[in-house]
């Protein structure tokens, strides 16, 4: 009868772990990249006054205010003189 020693069992468990990692890595990586690509806001945890601005600058692909898509309300702050 063939005995299973500790080295053979460790090799089997290691290969099983590698196989499981390869099977889960690609679909999970694709889901994470999809979420990063289409997220409107990045996850940023800051307490500074400008963390919202940093998040807005680094988050969306298209800045709708810059392209004039959002309705502009009359205010002197938006006046371009």
Short mmCIF file of C-alpha atoms in Angstrom, two decimals:
data_model
loop_
_atom_site.label_atom_id
_atom_site.label_comp_id
_atom_site.label_asym_id
_atom_site.label_seq_id
_atom_site.Cartn_x
_atom_site.Cartn_y
_atom_site.Cartn_z
CA UNK A 1 0.00 0.00 0.00
CA UNK A 2 1.20 3.51 -0.80
CA UNK A 3 1.76 5.68 2.24
CA UNK A 4 1.14 9.42 2.09
CA UNK A 5 3.91 11.24 3.85
CA UNK A 6 3.88 14.84 5.01
CA UNK A 7 5.91 16.14 2.07
CA UNK A 8 3.50 14.74 -0.52
CA UNK A 9 0.53 16.18 1.37
CA UNK A 10 2.18 19.62 1.57
CA UNK A 11 2.95 19.61 -2.15
CA UNK A 12 -0.65 18.64 -2.92
CA UNK A 13 -2.06 21.39 -0.70
CA UNK A 14 0.33 23.92 -2.23
CA UNK A 15 -0.67 22.95 -5.78
CA UNK A 16 -4.34 23.05 -4.80
CA UNK A 17 -3.86 26.56 -3.39
CA UNK A 18 -2.14 27.70 -6.59
CA UNK A 19 -4.92 26.21 -8.71
CA UNK A 20 -7.59 27.90 -6.60
CA UNK A 21 -5.76 31.24 -6.78
CA UNK A 22 -5.51 31.01 -10.58
CA UNK A 23 -9.20 30.10 -10.88
CA UNK A 24 -10.37 33.00 -8.70
CA UNK A 25 -7.78 35.62 -9.61
CA UNK A 26 -8.88 36.43 -13.16
CA UNK A 27 -12.68 36.77 -12.63
CA UNK A 28 -12.20 38.62 -9.36
CA UNK A 29 -9.60 40.89 -10.95
CA UNK A 30 -11.96 41.62 -13.84
CA UNK A 31 -14.75 42.54 -11.41
CA UNK A 32 -12.45 44.82 -9.41
CA UNK A 33 -11.16 46.53 -12.56
CA UNK A 34 -14.74 46.99 -13.81
CA UNK A 35 -15.65 48.66 -10.52
CA UNK A 36 -12.62 50.92 -10.69
CA UNK A 37 -13.32 51.85 -14.29
CA UNK A 38 -16.98 52.78 -13.84
CA UNK A 39 -16.96 54.20 -10.32
CA UNK A 40 -17.93 57.82 -9.99
CA UNK A 41 -16.03 58.42 -6.77
CA UNK A 42 -12.88 56.73 -5.57
CA UNK A 43 -12.70 55.50 -2.05
CA UNK A 44 -10.77 58.14 -0.16
CA UNK A 45 -10.78 58.57 3.56
CA UNK A 46 -9.41 61.94 4.47
CA UNK A 47 -10.35 64.64 6.91
CA UNK A 48 -8.78 67.58 5.13
CA UNK A 49 -10.88 70.37 3.70
CA UNK A 50 -9.82 69.58 0.14
CA UNK A 51 -10.31 65.79 0.14
CA UNK A 52 -13.59 66.16 -1.77
CA UNK A 53 -11.80 68.15 -4.46
CA UNK A 54 -9.06 65.55 -4.71
CA UNK A 55 -11.67 62.82 -5.00
CA UNK A 56 -13.59 64.71 -7.64
CA UNK A 57 -10.45 65.42 -9.65
CA UNK A 58 -9.24 61.83 -9.61
CA UNK A 59 -12.57 60.01 -9.75
CA UNK A 60 -14.74 60.43 -12.81
CA UNK A 61 -13.53 60.05 -16.34
CA UNK A 62 -15.67 62.87 -17.66
CA UNK A 63 -16.24 66.09 -15.77
CA UNK A 64 -19.80 67.10 -16.71
CA UNK A 65 -19.48 70.64 -15.40
CA UNK A 66 -16.46 71.27 -17.58
CA UNK A 67 -18.40 70.26 -20.69
CA UNK A 68 -21.42 72.38 -19.75
CA UNK A 69 -23.86 69.51 -19.34
CA UNK A 70 -25.11 70.49 -15.87
CA UNK A 71 -27.56 73.35 -15.72
CA UNK A 72 -25.79 76.56 -14.76
CA UNK A 73 -27.49 78.67 -12.14
CA UNK A 74 -26.98 82.41 -12.25
CA UNK A 75 -24.39 83.49 -9.75
CA UNK A 76 -21.48 85.87 -9.80
CA UNK A 77 -19.13 83.02 -8.90
CA UNK A 78 -19.71 81.41 -12.30
CA UNK A 79 -19.26 84.70 -14.15
CA UNK A 80 -16.44 84.48 -16.68
CA UNK A 81 -15.21 88.04 -17.16
#
